[in-house]
């Protein structure tokens, strides 16, 4: 159970007052005068102001020491009033700079020595030792508490800043996912819509097939958008509807969809297929998706080749095309840059891989992604069979 700081200080002040009262009843047995109403009033003034010790530590410390000095001057037992000043010095050391804490510690030592001079000069060596030792210990504990509090605040600030960065990175990742999903499916829909319009009157069958492709692509786009938006509400990798993230087993569907858009895509798999982590599969899937989307937009009529190779310790995927066919205008300008390629590089970097993107010497454009596979997978027979 957490208490309000003022309530906690009130309980501490009440506890110290109780201890002081119990000690005050023993004053006569210790050879000191009995405490009269004035003495009890001073005892209350020595402990009760500690309720405000964390709100005004220096003021409380000075007030308590003034009362204690008056209490000692009236020749009452000094020990009864010593607890309040000691706690006040600790509080100053825990909340104020070193110089202020040192001054308050020196004040405690001075009043302590003054009390020793008025009580028993024969024990001054012990009194001086206490006057030096107690303030030093209290200052040290208070200083450690202050440093701990500062470090705790700094740690909380760093944790909050790290949380803000993680949220920003997650938003960037989701934005990249949305870009990949929307760009790919919209490109397919755009091409198919143009085809349907072109053959609408002359070839009804082809027009219907194009419209079917548009319906399927738009449905998949909506499903993936729901899945990605579900990430904003769920903690796991899966979306709100529980649909898993796309993987390598869906490359065939993607290639078929792009092929219906007029791009002759060939998919070739070399090596021995093996299970890969979902993140690696999603990275490969998105890079292939972005590369084929660029073929649709920037190289209409071109043939493309997708090659997925399982190698020792790594998996490699390449997407190449032969360049746009003459006479066909690309959907967008031919320069292939922007957020799509940036997203590819960020994905490769995230999983410790490399990616090469650029024009090929024999013509066309190429993308080659290489990702390392986990050591455990390599130990289970990660070999190449081509």
Short mmCIF file of C-alpha atoms in Angstrom, two decimals:
data_model
loop_
_atom_site.label_atom_id
_atom_site.label_comp_id
_atom_site.label_asym_id
_atom_site.label_seq_id
_atom_site.Cartn_x
_atom_site.Cartn_y
_atom_site.Cartn_z
CA UNK A 1 0.00 0.00 0.00
CA UNK A 2 1.37 3.39 -0.99
CA UNK A 3 0.95 6.34 1.37
CA UNK A 4 0.84 9.97 0.42
CA UNK A 5 4.24 11.56 1.29
CA UNK A 6 2.58 13.97 3.74
CA UNK A 7 0.79 11.08 5.47
CA UNK A 8 4.04 9.11 5.69
CA UNK A 9 5.85 12.10 7.21
CA UNK A 10 2.96 12.51 9.65
CA UNK A 11 3.35 8.91 10.82
CA UNK A 12 7.10 9.38 11.25
CA UNK A 13 6.57 12.57 13.24
CA UNK A 14 4.01 10.80 15.44
CA UNK A 15 6.38 7.89 16.04
CA UNK A 16 9.25 10.22 17.03
CA UNK A 17 6.92 12.16 19.33
CA UNK A 18 5.91 8.92 21.03
CA UNK A 19 9.56 7.91 21.53
CA UNK A 20 10.40 11.36 22.92
CA UNK A 21 7.47 11.20 25.38
CA UNK A 22 8.53 7.76 26.58
CA UNK A 23 12.10 8.98 27.09
CA UNK A 24 10.88 12.13 28.82
CA UNK A 25 9.20 10.04 31.50
CA UNK A 26 12.62 8.53 32.27
CA UNK A 27 14.34 11.89 32.77
CA UNK A 28 14.20 11.77 36.57
CA UNK A 29 15.60 8.22 36.62
CA UNK A 30 18.53 9.46 34.53
CA UNK A 31 19.30 12.26 36.98
CA UNK A 32 17.64 15.10 35.07
CA UNK A 33 14.79 17.42 36.09
CA UNK A 34 11.27 16.21 35.37
CA UNK A 35 9.72 17.65 32.26
CA UNK A 36 7.21 20.40 32.95
CA UNK A 37 4.56 21.77 30.53
CA UNK A 38 7.13 24.06 28.88
CA UNK A 39 9.46 21.13 28.29
CA UNK A 40 6.65 19.04 26.82
CA UNK A 41 5.74 21.95 24.54
CA UNK A 42 9.33 22.14 23.31
CA UNK A 43 9.37 18.37 22.76
CA UNK A 44 6.27 18.73 20.58
CA UNK A 45 7.92 21.57 18.66
CA UNK A 46 10.99 19.36 18.13
CA UNK A 47 9.09 16.52 16.45
CA UNK A 48 5.73 17.64 15.07
CA UNK A 49 7.17 20.10 12.49
CA UNK A 50 8.78 17.08 10.84
CA UNK A 51 5.43 16.55 9.09
CA UNK A 52 6.61 19.27 6.67
CA UNK A 53 10.21 18.06 6.43
CA UNK A 54 10.08 17.08 2.75
CA UNK A 55 8.27 20.28 1.71
CA UNK A 56 10.55 22.74 3.50
CA UNK A 57 13.54 20.75 4.76
CA UNK A 58 15.87 23.68 5.53
CA UNK A 59 13.21 25.73 7.32
CA UNK A 60 12.13 22.74 9.39
CA UNK A 61 15.76 21.94 10.22
CA UNK A 62 16.48 25.49 11.44
CA UNK A 63 13.26 25.65 13.47
CA UNK A 64 13.86 22.28 15.12
CA UNK A 65 17.45 23.16 16.01
CA UNK A 66 16.33 26.49 17.50
CA UNK A 67 13.83 24.67 19.71
CA UNK A 68 16.42 22.10 20.70
CA UNK A 69 18.94 24.82 21.64
CA UNK A 70 16.29 26.46 23.84
CA UNK A 71 15.40 23.06 25.33
CA UNK A 72 19.07 22.46 26.20
CA UNK A 73 19.47 25.99 27.61
CA UNK A 74 16.64 25.29 30.06
CA UNK A 75 18.67 22.30 31.35
CA UNK A 76 16.32 19.53 30.29
CA UNK A 77 17.64 16.10 29.28
CA UNK A 78 19.12 16.73 25.76
CA UNK A 79 18.62 13.17 24.55
CA UNK A 80 14.83 13.58 24.58
CA UNK A 81 14.98 16.27 21.90
CA UNK A 82 17.80 14.85 19.77
CA UNK A 83 15.75 12.69 17.37
CA UNK A 84 13.96 15.51 15.57
CA UNK A 85 17.13 17.46 14.69
CA UNK A 86 18.86 14.28 13.50
CA UNK A 87 16.00 13.39 11.13
CA UNK A 88 15.87 17.00 9.92
CA UNK A 89 19.58 16.92 8.99
CA UNK A 90 19.11 13.63 7.12
CA UNK A 91 16.20 15.14 5.20
CA UNK A 92 18.24 18.19 4.16
CA UNK A 93 21.09 15.94 3.02
CA UNK A 94 18.63 13.82 1.00
CA UNK A 95 16.98 16.75 -0.77
CA UNK A 96 19.37 19.68 -0.90
CA UNK A 97 22.88 20.32 -2.33
CA UNK A 98 25.99 19.27 -0.46
CA UNK A 99 26.84 22.73 0.85
CA UNK A 100 23.43 23.23 2.42
CA UNK A 101 23.54 19.73 3.93
CA UNK A 102 27.03 20.38 5.33
CA UNK A 103 25.87 23.60 7.01
CA UNK A 104 22.93 21.84 8.65
CA UNK A 105 25.20 18.99 9.78
CA UNK A 106 27.57 21.55 11.32
CA UNK A 107 24.57 23.12 13.09
CA UNK A 108 23.66 19.74 14.57
CA UNK A 109 27.24 19.22 15.72
CA UNK A 110 27.32 22.69 17.32
CA UNK A 111 24.11 22.20 19.30
CA UNK A 112 25.27 18.71 20.31
CA UNK A 113 28.55 20.09 21.71
CA UNK A 114 26.63 22.91 23.41
CA UNK A 115 24.42 20.31 25.09
CA UNK A 116 27.52 18.44 26.26
CA UNK A 117 29.03 21.59 27.77
CA UNK A 118 25.88 22.27 29.78
CA UNK A 119 25.49 18.71 31.04
CA UNK A 120 28.76 16.94 31.90
CA UNK A 121 32.12 18.38 30.95
CA UNK A 122 33.86 15.19 32.10
CA UNK A 123 32.43 13.28 29.11
CA UNK A 124 33.31 15.90 26.48
CA UNK A 125 35.55 13.50 24.53
CA UNK A 126 32.57 11.19 23.96
CA UNK A 127 30.28 14.15 23.22
CA UNK A 128 32.64 15.54 20.59
CA UNK A 129 32.96 12.10 19.01
CA UNK A 130 29.18 11.85 18.80
CA UNK A 131 28.91 15.43 17.55
CA UNK A 132 31.24 14.57 14.67
CA UNK A 133 30.15 11.00 13.97
CA UNK A 134 26.35 11.34 13.97
CA UNK A 135 26.18 14.32 11.57
CA UNK A 136 28.65 12.66 9.21
CA UNK A 137 26.67 9.42 9.15
CA UNK A 138 23.39 11.27 8.64
CA UNK A 139 24.90 13.39 5.85
CA UNK A 140 26.31 10.30 4.15
CA UNK A 141 23.03 8.39 4.26
CA UNK A 142 21.15 11.43 3.03
CA UNK A 143 23.62 12.00 0.21
CA UNK A 144 23.26 8.38 -0.92
CA UNK A 145 19.47 8.70 -0.81
CA UNK A 146 19.62 11.88 -2.91
CA UNK A 147 21.90 10.29 -5.50
CA UNK A 148 19.66 7.22 -5.62
CA UNK A 149 16.63 9.43 -6.19
CA UNK A 150 18.38 11.33 -8.98
CA UNK A 151 19.45 8.10 -10.66
CA UNK A 152 15.92 6.73 -10.35
CA UNK A 153 14.47 9.83 -12.01
CA UNK A 154 17.08 9.63 -14.75
CA UNK A 155 16.36 5.94 -15.29
CA UNK A 156 12.63 6.62 -15.52
CA UNK A 157 13.27 9.40 -18.03
CA UNK A 158 15.47 7.10 -20.12
CA UNK A 159 12.84 4.34 -19.96
CA UNK A 160 10.14 6.79 -21.06
CA UNK A 161 12.36 8.01 -23.89
CA UNK A 162 13.13 4.44 -24.94
CA UNK A 163 9.42 3.64 -24.88
CA UNK A 164 8.72 6.65 -27.09
CA UNK A 165 11.42 5.55 -29.54
CA UNK A 166 10.05 2.02 -29.64
CA UNK A 167 6.57 3.35 -30.33
CA UNK A 168 7.95 5.54 -33.13
CA UNK A 169 9.86 2.59 -34.61
CA UNK A 170 6.75 0.43 -34.42
CA UNK A 171 4.76 3.09 -36.22
CA UNK A 172 7.41 3.30 -38.92
CA UNK A 173 7.32 -0.49 -39.29
CA UNK A 174 3.54 -0.51 -39.57
CA UNK A 175 3.66 2.35 -42.09
CA UNK A 176 6.17 0.36 -44.15
CA UNK A 177 3.92 -2.70 -43.99
CA UNK A 178 0.94 -0.64 -45.10
CA UNK A 179 2.97 0.84 -47.95
CA UNK A 180 3.98 -2.61 -49.17
CA UNK A 181 0.44 -3.96 -48.95
CA UNK A 182 -1.30 -1.01 -50.59
CA UNK A 183 1.32 -0.36 -53.29
CA UNK A 184 1.38 -3.96 -54.48
CA UNK A 185 -2.36 -4.55 -54.63
CA UNK A 186 -3.17 -1.12 -56.04
CA UNK A 187 -0.61 -1.68 -58.80
CA UNK A 188 -2.26 -4.98 -59.69
CA UNK A 189 -5.71 -3.40 -59.61
CA UNK A 190 -4.53 -0.50 -61.77
CA UNK A 191 -3.13 -2.77 -64.45
CA UNK A 192 -6.17 -5.05 -64.45
CA UNK A 193 -8.58 -2.10 -64.58
CA UNK A 194 -6.76 -0.78 -67.63
CA UNK A 195 -6.92 -4.21 -69.27
CA UNK A 196 -10.65 -4.59 -68.51
CA UNK A 197 -11.41 -1.19 -69.97
CA UNK A 198 -9.38 -1.95 -73.10
CA UNK A 199 -11.12 -5.30 -73.87
CA UNK A 200 -14.51 -4.52 -72.31
CA UNK A 201 -16.34 -4.54 -75.67
CA UNK A 202 -14.13 -6.85 -77.70
CA UNK A 203 -13.30 -9.66 -75.26
CA UNK A 204 -15.84 -10.07 -72.46
CA UNK A 205 -14.12 -13.17 -71.06
CA UNK A 206 -10.80 -11.41 -70.60
CA UNK A 207 -12.62 -8.43 -69.06
CA UNK A 208 -14.36 -10.73 -66.57
CA UNK A 209 -11.07 -12.39 -65.66
CA UNK A 210 -9.52 -8.97 -65.10
CA UNK A 211 -12.43 -7.95 -62.88
CA UNK A 212 -12.10 -11.22 -60.93
CA UNK A 213 -8.42 -10.43 -60.37
CA UNK A 214 -9.35 -6.94 -59.20
CA UNK A 215 -11.86 -8.41 -56.77
CA UNK A 216 -9.32 -10.88 -55.39
CA UNK A 217 -6.53 -8.30 -55.09
CA UNK A 218 -8.80 -5.77 -53.37
CA UNK A 219 -10.06 -8.46 -50.99
CA UNK A 220 -6.51 -9.48 -50.06
CA UNK A 221 -5.54 -5.82 -49.63
CA UNK A 222 -8.44 -5.25 -47.24
CA UNK A 223 -7.59 -8.42 -45.30
CA UNK A 224 -3.96 -7.39 -44.90
CA UNK A 225 -4.96 -3.86 -43.96
CA UNK A 226 -7.19 -5.29 -41.24
CA UNK A 227 -4.34 -7.46 -40.05
CA UNK A 228 -1.89 -4.54 -39.96
CA UNK A 229 -4.34 -2.24 -38.21
CA UNK A 230 -4.94 -5.07 -35.75
CA UNK A 231 -1.29 -4.69 -34.71
CA UNK A 232 -2.26 -1.35 -33.25
CA UNK A 233 -4.65 -3.11 -30.88
CA UNK A 234 -2.87 -6.40 -30.20
CA UNK A 235 0.47 -7.21 -28.62
CA UNK A 236 1.38 -10.25 -30.70
CA UNK A 237 2.58 -10.70 -34.24
CA UNK A 238 -0.84 -11.78 -35.41
CA UNK A 239 -3.61 -9.40 -36.29
CA UNK A 240 -6.97 -8.85 -34.71
CA UNK A 241 -8.49 -11.72 -36.69
CA UNK A 242 -5.62 -14.11 -35.87
CA UNK A 243 -4.39 -14.31 -39.48
CA UNK A 244 -0.66 -15.10 -39.63
CA UNK A 245 1.80 -12.82 -41.35
CA UNK A 246 2.57 -13.67 -45.00
CA UNK A 247 5.35 -16.23 -45.51
CA UNK A 248 7.26 -18.07 -48.20
CA UNK A 249 4.39 -20.50 -48.75
CA UNK A 250 2.42 -17.60 -50.26
CA UNK A 251 4.99 -16.66 -52.90
CA UNK A 252 3.19 -18.80 -55.48
CA UNK A 253 -0.05 -16.90 -54.92
CA UNK A 254 1.72 -13.57 -55.27
CA UNK A 255 3.47 -14.63 -58.47
CA UNK A 256 0.18 -15.87 -59.93
CA UNK A 257 -1.50 -12.59 -59.07
CA UNK A 258 1.26 -10.55 -60.69
CA UNK A 259 1.27 -12.85 -63.70
CA UNK A 260 -2.40 -12.03 -64.33
CA UNK A 261 -1.36 -8.38 -64.46
CA UNK A 262 0.59 -8.99 -67.64
CA UNK A 263 4.03 -9.71 -66.22
CA UNK A 264 5.55 -13.05 -67.14
CA UNK A 265 6.94 -14.10 -63.77
CA UNK A 266 8.96 -17.27 -63.23
CA UNK A 267 9.51 -18.61 -59.74
CA UNK A 268 12.46 -20.90 -59.09
CA UNK A 269 13.43 -22.45 -55.77
CA UNK A 270 16.88 -23.97 -55.29
CA UNK A 271 18.37 -25.76 -52.33
CA UNK A 272 16.45 -27.70 -49.70
CA UNK A 273 13.43 -25.77 -48.37
CA UNK A 274 13.33 -25.63 -44.60
CA UNK A 275 11.36 -23.81 -41.90
CA UNK A 276 12.51 -20.24 -41.29
CA UNK A 277 11.57 -17.77 -38.53
CA UNK A 278 8.36 -15.83 -39.30
CA UNK A 279 10.25 -12.53 -39.35
CA UNK A 280 12.70 -13.77 -41.98
CA UNK A 281 9.88 -15.15 -44.10
CA UNK A 282 7.96 -11.88 -43.87
CA UNK A 283 11.09 -9.94 -44.84
CA UNK A 284 11.62 -12.10 -47.95
CA UNK A 285 7.92 -11.92 -48.86
CA UNK A 286 7.77 -8.12 -48.58
CA UNK A 287 10.96 -7.57 -50.57
CA UNK A 288 9.68 -9.81 -53.40
CA UNK A 289 6.31 -8.05 -53.22
CA UNK A 290 7.91 -4.60 -53.48
CA UNK A 291 10.21 -5.68 -56.31
CA UNK A 292 7.34 -7.14 -58.37
CA UNK A 293 5.26 -4.06 -57.66
CA UNK A 294 8.07 -1.97 -59.12
CA UNK A 295 8.07 -4.20 -62.22
CA UNK A 296 4.34 -3.59 -62.65
CA UNK A 297 4.74 0.16 -62.27
CA UNK A 298 8.06 0.86 -63.96
CA UNK A 299 8.54 -1.94 -66.51
CA UNK A 300 5.17 -2.74 -68.15
CA UNK A 301 5.27 -5.76 -70.38
CA UNK A 302 8.58 -6.98 -68.99
CA UNK A 303 9.28 -10.53 -67.92
CA UNK A 304 10.51 -11.09 -64.36
CA UNK A 305 12.29 -13.90 -62.59
CA UNK A 306 12.13 -14.69 -58.87
CA UNK A 307 14.74 -17.06 -57.50
CA UNK A 308 14.70 -18.27 -53.92
CA UNK A 309 17.86 -20.11 -52.85
CA UNK A 310 18.37 -21.98 -49.59
CA UNK A 311 22.10 -21.95 -48.89
CA UNK A 312 24.33 -22.97 -46.04
CA UNK A 313 23.72 -20.48 -43.25
CA UNK A 314 21.63 -18.12 -45.35
CA UNK A 315 18.68 -17.69 -47.66
CA UNK A 316 18.88 -15.58 -50.81
CA UNK A 317 16.14 -14.21 -53.03
CA UNK A 318 16.58 -12.26 -56.25
CA UNK A 319 14.05 -10.52 -58.48
CA UNK A 320 15.14 -9.43 -61.95
CA UNK A 321 13.37 -8.05 -64.99
CA UNK A 322 14.32 -7.29 -68.55
CA UNK A 323 13.18 -3.68 -68.60
CA UNK A 324 10.01 -2.09 -70.03
CA UNK A 325 8.74 -3.10 -73.44
CA UNK A 326 8.95 -0.34 -76.03
CA UNK A 327 5.67 1.39 -76.67
CA UNK A 328 4.26 0.78 -73.19
CA UNK A 329 4.37 3.67 -70.77
CA UNK A 330 5.09 2.96 -67.14
CA UNK A 331 2.47 3.81 -64.55
CA UNK A 332 4.96 6.05 -62.75
CA UNK A 333 8.31 7.57 -63.74
CA UNK A 334 11.05 5.06 -64.40
CA UNK A 335 13.32 6.10 -61.54
CA UNK A 336 12.96 3.41 -58.90
CA UNK A 337 13.52 5.08 -55.58
CA UNK A 338 11.53 6.44 -52.69
CA UNK A 339 10.05 4.74 -49.70
CA UNK A 340 9.84 1.26 -51.25
CA UNK A 341 13.58 0.83 -51.66
CA UNK A 342 14.21 2.46 -48.30
CA UNK A 343 11.85 -0.08 -46.77
CA UNK A 344 13.74 -2.95 -48.43
CA UNK A 345 17.06 -1.74 -47.01
CA UNK A 346 15.58 -1.25 -43.54
CA UNK A 347 14.13 -4.76 -43.57
CA UNK A 348 17.45 -6.28 -44.61
CA UNK A 349 19.27 -4.32 -41.92
CA UNK A 350 16.73 -5.37 -39.28
CA UNK A 351 17.48 -9.08 -39.83
CA UNK A 352 21.23 -8.67 -40.29
CA UNK A 353 21.13 -9.19 -44.06
CA UNK A 354 22.33 -7.36 -47.15
CA UNK A 355 20.48 -6.14 -50.22
CA UNK A 356 21.67 -4.98 -53.62
CA UNK A 357 19.33 -2.90 -55.77
CA UNK A 358 20.02 -1.32 -59.14
CA UNK A 359 20.11 -1.60 -62.94
CA UNK A 360 21.70 -4.69 -64.48
CA UNK A 361 24.46 -4.56 -67.05
CA UNK A 362 22.45 -6.74 -69.45
CA UNK A 363 19.44 -4.46 -69.07
CA UNK A 364 16.52 -4.25 -66.74
CA UNK A 365 16.57 -4.00 -62.98
CA UNK A 366 17.51 -6.37 -60.18
CA UNK A 367 17.03 -6.83 -56.46
CA UNK A 368 19.04 -9.37 -54.46
CA UNK A 369 18.43 -10.00 -50.76
CA UNK A 370 20.59 -12.21 -48.55
CA UNK A 371 19.54 -13.04 -45.00
CA UNK A 372 21.43 -15.19 -42.48
CA UNK A 373 19.56 -18.18 -41.06
CA UNK A 374 19.68 -19.16 -37.38
CA UNK A 375 22.53 -21.39 -36.22
CA UNK A 376 20.05 -24.03 -35.03
CA UNK A 377 18.65 -24.35 -38.56
CA UNK A 378 22.13 -24.72 -40.03
CA UNK A 379 22.90 -27.54 -37.61
CA UNK A 380 19.81 -29.43 -38.76
CA UNK A 381 21.26 -29.97 -42.21
CA UNK A 382 21.33 -26.55 -43.79
CA UNK A 383 22.80 -27.61 -47.12
CA UNK A 384 22.44 -26.69 -50.78
CA UNK A 385 21.01 -29.01 -53.37
CA UNK A 386 20.65 -27.32 -56.75
#
